[in-house]
Coordinates of C-alpha atoms and ligand atoms in Angstrom, one line a residue:
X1 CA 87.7 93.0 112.9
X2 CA 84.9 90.8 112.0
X3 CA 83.3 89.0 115.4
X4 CA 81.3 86.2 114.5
X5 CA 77.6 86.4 115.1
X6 CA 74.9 84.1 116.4
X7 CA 75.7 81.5 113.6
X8 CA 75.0 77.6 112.7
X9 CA 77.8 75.4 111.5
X10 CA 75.9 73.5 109.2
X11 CA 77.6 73.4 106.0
X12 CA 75.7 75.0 103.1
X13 CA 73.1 73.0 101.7
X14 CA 72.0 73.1 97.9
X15 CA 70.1 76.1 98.0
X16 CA 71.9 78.3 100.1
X17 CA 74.5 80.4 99.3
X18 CA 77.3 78.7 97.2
X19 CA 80.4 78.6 95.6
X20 CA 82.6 76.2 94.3
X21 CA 86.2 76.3 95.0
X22 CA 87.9 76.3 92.0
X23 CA 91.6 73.9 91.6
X24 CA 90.9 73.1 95.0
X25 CA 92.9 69.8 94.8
X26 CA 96.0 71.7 93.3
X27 CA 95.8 74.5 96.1
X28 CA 96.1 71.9 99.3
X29 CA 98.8 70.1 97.4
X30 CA 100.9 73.2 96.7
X31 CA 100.4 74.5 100.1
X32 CA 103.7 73.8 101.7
X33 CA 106.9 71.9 100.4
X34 CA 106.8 68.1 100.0
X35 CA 103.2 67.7 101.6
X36 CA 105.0 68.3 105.4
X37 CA 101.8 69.5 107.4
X38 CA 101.7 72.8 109.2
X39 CA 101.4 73.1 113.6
X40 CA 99.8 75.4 115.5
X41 CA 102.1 78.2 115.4
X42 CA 101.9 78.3 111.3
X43 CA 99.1 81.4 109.7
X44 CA 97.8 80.8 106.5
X45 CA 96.0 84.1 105.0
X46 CA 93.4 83.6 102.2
X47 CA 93.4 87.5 100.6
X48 CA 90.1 86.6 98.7
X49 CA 88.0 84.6 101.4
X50 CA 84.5 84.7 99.2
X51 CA 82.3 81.9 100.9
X52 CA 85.0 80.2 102.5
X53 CA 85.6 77.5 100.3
X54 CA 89.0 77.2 100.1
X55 CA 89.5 78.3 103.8
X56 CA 87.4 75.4 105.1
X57 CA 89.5 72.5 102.9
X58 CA 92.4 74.3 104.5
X59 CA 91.1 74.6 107.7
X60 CA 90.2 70.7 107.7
X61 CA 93.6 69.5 106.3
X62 CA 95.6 71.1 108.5
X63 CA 93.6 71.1 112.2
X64 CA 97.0 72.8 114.1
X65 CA 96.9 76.0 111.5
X66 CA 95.3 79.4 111.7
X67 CA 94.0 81.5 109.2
X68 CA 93.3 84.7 108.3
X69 CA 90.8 85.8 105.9
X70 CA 89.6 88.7 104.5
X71 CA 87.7 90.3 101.8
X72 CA 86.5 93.6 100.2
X73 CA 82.7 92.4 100.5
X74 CA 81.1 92.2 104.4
X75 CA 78.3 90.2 103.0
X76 CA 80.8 87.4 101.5
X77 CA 82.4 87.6 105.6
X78 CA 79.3 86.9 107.0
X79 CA 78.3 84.5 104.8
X80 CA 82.2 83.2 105.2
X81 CA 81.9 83.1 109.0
X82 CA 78.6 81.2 109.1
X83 CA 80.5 78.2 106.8
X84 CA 83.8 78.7 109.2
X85 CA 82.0 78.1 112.2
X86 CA 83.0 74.7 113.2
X87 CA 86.9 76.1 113.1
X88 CA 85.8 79.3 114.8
X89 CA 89.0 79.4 117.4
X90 CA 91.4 79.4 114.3
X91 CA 90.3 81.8 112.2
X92 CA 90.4 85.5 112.3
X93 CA 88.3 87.3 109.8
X94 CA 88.7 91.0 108.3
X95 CA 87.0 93.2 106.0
X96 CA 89.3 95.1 103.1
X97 CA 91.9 94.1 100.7
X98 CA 94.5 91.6 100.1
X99 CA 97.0 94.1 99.5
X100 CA 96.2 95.7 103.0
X101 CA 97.8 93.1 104.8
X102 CA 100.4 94.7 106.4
X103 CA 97.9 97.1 108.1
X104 CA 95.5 94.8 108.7
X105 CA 97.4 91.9 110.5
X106 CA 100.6 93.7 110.7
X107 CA 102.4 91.0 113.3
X108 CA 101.9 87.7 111.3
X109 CA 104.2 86.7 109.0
X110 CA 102.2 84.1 107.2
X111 CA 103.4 80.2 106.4
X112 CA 101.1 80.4 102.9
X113 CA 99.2 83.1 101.3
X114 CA 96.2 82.3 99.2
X115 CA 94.4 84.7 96.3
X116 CA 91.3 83.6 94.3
X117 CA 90.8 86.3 92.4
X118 CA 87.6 87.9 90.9
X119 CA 83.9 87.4 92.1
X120 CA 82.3 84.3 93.4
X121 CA 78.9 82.1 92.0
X122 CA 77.4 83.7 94.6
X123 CA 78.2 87.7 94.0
X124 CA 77.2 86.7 90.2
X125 CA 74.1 85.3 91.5
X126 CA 73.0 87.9 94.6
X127 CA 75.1 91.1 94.3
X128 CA 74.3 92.1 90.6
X129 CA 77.8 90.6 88.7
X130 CA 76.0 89.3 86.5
X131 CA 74.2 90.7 83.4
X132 CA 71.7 88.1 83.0
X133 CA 69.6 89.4 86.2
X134 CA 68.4 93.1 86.7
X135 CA 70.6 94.7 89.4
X136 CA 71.5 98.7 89.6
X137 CA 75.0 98.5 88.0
X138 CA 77.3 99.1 90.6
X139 CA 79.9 96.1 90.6
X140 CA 81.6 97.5 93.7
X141 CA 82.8 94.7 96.1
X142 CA 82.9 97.2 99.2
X143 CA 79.7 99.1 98.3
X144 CA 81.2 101.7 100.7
X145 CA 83.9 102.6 98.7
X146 CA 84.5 103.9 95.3
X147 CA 82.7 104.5 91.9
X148 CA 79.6 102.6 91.0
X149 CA 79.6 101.2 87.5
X150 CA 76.4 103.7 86.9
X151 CA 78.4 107.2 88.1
X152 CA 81.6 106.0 86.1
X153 CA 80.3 106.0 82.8
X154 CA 78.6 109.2 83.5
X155 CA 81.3 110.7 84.7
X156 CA 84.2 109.8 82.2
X157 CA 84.7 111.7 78.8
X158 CA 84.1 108.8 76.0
X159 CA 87.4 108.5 74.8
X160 CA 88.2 107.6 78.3
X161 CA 85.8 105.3 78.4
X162 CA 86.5 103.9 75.7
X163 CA 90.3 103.2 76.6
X164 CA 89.1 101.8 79.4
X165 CA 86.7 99.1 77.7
X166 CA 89.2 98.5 75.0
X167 CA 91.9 97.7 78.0
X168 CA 90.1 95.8 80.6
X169 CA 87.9 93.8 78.1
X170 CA 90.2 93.3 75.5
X171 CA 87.0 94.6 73.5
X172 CA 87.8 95.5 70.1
X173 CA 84.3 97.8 69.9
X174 CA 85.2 99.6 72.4
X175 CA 84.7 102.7 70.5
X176 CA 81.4 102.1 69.1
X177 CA 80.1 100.8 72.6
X178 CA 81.5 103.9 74.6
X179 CA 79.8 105.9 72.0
X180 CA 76.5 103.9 72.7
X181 CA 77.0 104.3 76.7
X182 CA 77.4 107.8 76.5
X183 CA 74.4 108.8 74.6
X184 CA 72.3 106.7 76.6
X185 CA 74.2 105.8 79.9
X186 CA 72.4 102.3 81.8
X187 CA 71.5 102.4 84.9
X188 CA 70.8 98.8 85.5
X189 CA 72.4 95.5 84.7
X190 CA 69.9 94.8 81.7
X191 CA 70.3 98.1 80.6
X192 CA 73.9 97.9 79.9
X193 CA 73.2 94.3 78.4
X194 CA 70.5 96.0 75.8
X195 CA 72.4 98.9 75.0
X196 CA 75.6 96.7 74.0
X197 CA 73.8 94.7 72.1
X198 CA 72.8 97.5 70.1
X199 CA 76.5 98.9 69.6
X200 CA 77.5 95.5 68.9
X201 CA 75.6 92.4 67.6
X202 CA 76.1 88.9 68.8
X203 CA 78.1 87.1 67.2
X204 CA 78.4 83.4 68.5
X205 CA 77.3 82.3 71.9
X206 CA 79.2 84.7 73.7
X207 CA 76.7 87.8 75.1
X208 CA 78.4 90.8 73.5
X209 CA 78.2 92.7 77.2
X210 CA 80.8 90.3 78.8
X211 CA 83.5 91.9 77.7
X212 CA 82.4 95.2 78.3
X213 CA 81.0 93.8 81.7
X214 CA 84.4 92.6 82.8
X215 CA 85.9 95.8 81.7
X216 CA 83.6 97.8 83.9
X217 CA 84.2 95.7 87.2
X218 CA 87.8 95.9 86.7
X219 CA 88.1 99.7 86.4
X220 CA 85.6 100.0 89.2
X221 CA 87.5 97.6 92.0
X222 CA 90.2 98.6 90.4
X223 CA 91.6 95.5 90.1
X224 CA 94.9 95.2 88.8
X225 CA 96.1 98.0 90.6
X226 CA 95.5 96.2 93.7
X227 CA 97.2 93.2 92.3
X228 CA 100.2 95.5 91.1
X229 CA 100.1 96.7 94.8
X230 CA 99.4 93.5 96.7
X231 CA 101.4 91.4 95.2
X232 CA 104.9 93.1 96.8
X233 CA 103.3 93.7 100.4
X234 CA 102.8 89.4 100.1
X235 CA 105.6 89.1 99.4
X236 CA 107.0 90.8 101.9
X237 CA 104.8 89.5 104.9
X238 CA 105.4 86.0 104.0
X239 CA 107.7 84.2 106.5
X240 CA 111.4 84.0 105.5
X241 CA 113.7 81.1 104.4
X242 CA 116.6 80.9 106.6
X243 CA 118.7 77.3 105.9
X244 CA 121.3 78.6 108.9
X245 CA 118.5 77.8 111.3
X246 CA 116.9 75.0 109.9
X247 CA 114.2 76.9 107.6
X248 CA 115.2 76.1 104.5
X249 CA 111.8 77.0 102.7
X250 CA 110.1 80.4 103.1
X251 CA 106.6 81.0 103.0
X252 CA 104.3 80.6 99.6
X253 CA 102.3 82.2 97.6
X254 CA 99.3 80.9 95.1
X255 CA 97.6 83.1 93.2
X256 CA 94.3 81.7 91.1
X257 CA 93.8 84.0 88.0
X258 CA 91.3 84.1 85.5
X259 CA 92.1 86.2 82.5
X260 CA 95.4 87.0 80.8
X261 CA 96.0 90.4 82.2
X262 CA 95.9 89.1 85.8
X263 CA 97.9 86.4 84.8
X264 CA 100.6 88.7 83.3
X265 CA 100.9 90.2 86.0
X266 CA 101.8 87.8 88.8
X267 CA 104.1 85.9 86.6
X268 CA 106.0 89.2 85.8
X269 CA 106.2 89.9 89.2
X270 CA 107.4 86.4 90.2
X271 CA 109.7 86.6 87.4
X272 CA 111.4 89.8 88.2
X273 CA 111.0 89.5 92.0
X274 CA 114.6 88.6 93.8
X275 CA 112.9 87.1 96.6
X276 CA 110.2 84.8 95.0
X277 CA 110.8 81.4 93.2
X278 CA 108.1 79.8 91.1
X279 CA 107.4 76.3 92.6
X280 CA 105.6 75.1 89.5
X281 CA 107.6 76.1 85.8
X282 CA 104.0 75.6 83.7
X283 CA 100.5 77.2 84.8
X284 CA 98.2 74.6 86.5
X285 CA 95.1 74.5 85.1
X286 CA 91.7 72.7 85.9
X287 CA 91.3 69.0 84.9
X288 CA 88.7 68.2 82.5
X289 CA 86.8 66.3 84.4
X290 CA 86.4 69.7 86.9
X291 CA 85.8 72.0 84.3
X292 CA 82.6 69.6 83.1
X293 CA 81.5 70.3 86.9
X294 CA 82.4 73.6 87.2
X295 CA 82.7 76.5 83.9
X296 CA 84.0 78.8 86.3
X297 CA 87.5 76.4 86.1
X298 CA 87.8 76.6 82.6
X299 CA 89.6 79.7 82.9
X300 CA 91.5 79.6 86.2
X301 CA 95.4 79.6 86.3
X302 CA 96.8 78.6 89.4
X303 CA 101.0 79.8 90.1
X304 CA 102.6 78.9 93.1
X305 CA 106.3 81.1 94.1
X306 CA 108.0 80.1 97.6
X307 CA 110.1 83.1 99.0
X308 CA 113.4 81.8 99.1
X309 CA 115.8 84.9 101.5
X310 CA 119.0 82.1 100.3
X311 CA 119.3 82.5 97.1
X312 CA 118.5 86.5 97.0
X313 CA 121.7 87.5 99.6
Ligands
SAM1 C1 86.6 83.9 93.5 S1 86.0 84.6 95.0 C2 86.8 83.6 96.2 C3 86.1 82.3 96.5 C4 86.7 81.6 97.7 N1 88.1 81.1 97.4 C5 85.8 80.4 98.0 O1 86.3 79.2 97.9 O2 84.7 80.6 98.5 C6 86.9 86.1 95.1 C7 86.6 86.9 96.3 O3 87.6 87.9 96.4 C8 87.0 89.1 96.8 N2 87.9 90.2 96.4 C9 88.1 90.7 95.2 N3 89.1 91.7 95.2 C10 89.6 91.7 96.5 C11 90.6 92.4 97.2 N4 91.4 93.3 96.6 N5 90.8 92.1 98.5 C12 90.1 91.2 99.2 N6 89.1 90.5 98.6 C13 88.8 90.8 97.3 C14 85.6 89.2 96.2 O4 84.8 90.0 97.0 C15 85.2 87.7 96.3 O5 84.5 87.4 97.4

């Protein structure tokens, strides 16, 4: 478990480390059933606490409430636990995955479960997810586990590699691009951006890496697989409906995607699950007013499901 250190509670100014929650305004009011407020014996988790964005709205809207929050990065913790400060005595922080839950917290069955998924502004900016600064390409979010980006594409045979662009990126030169990574494999950020470019000129605005990039921080987080994995031990930690004792609504879920094969995924599983019922029918998405704020919006897809115990019996 994360302690918190010798830490300020200012909140971050302008040039410190930032990120900007994104459908923040949808998430508090989808976070429990007709806007009834949560006491002090209610846990929310967020899964995907990045700088503590979220948490801190949360945190401040409902002042009874703990919360748990954990991520794969210790730096986005620290960073999380210097902005959570002023709420210290609530909130509980720990370092691994969402879909860990279980293990990590294993006597809390939680009143709402939050998941922001991907990277934040501030990973892009200081942890080398982004190709537009020179960073050894790694893409881990626990540095102290797994494959870096660099040693993947060494290690795996091109077809492979290939596959795995042409899955994860959607990237339809996959072939051509593994071709170009395996003759000449990057070791940097820029270097993968150069060599892409070779393999595959712009076209448009769009940098002909992103896909590629995308592809490679999926496969090295492994991503969906901890979705596919999460997503069931969520569901089964949340807290259960139970109408016969005055519980009529079980706990809920919101899960903020930002590409299709994320999205796919947690509306299958909501679909298919017996336990789960989608709160909102259609996707929310940003406003336009907040994705001329913030691009990172543009692609984010919020679903909520409530775990309903009634209607599964
Ligand atoms: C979009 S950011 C979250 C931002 C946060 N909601 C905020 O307002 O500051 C996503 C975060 O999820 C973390 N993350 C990604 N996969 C994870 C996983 N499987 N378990 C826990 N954290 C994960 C990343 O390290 C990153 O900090």
């Amino acid at each position: 478990m994360h302690r918190f250190g010798n830490i300020d509670s200012r909140m971050p100014a302008a040039s410190e480390p930032s990120h900007q929650p994104v459908l923040l305004d949808a998430v508090l009011a989808h976070l429990t059933h007709d806007d009834s407020t949560l006491d002090s014996g209610q846990v929310i988790v967020d899964g995907t606490l990045g700088l503590g964005g979220h948490a801190a709205a949360i945190l401040e809207r409902f002042p009874e409430t703990r919360l748990v929050g954990i991520d794969r990065d210790s730096q986005s913790l620290e960073l999380a636990g210097k902005r959570l400060a002023p709420f210290r005595d609530r909130v509980t922080l720990q370092q691994g995955s969402y879909a860990d839950l279980p293990t990590l917290a294993p006597d809390i069955r939680p009143t709402v479960v939050l998941l922001d998924l991907g990277y934040s502004s501030w990973q892009l900016d200081a942890r080398g997810f982004s190709f537009q600064t020179d960073a050894p390409l790694d893409l881990r979010f626990d540095p102290g586990q797994g494959t870096p980006a660099e040693a993947l594409i060494r290690r795996t045979p091109e077809p492979d590699l290939a596959d795995l662009i042409y899955r994860y990126g959607e990237e339809r030169a996959s072939r051509r691009i593994a071709k170009a990574l395996k003759a000449d494999p990057p070791s940097t950020t820029l270097e993968l951006a150069e060599t892409v470019a070779r393999a595959k000129p712009r076209r448009g605005k769009i940098h002909p890496v992103t896909q590629t990039f995308q592809a490679l921080r999926i496969a090295v987080n492994d991503e969906l697989g901890e979705l596919e994995r999460g997503l069931p031990a969520l569901e089964g930690a949340l807290a259960t409906s139970d109408p016969s004792v005055g519980e009529p609504n079980g706990g809920r879920l919101l899960v903020i995607t930002f590409h299709s094969l994320e999205d796919r995924i947690v509306k299958r599983f909501v679909r298919d699950s017996g336990r789960l019922k989608a709160v909102n029918k259609k996707v929310i998405v940003a406003t336009r007013e907040e994705t001329l704020g913030n691009p990172r919006a543009r692609s984010a897809k919020l679903r909520v499901a409530e775990r309903n115990d009634a209607d599964s019996r």
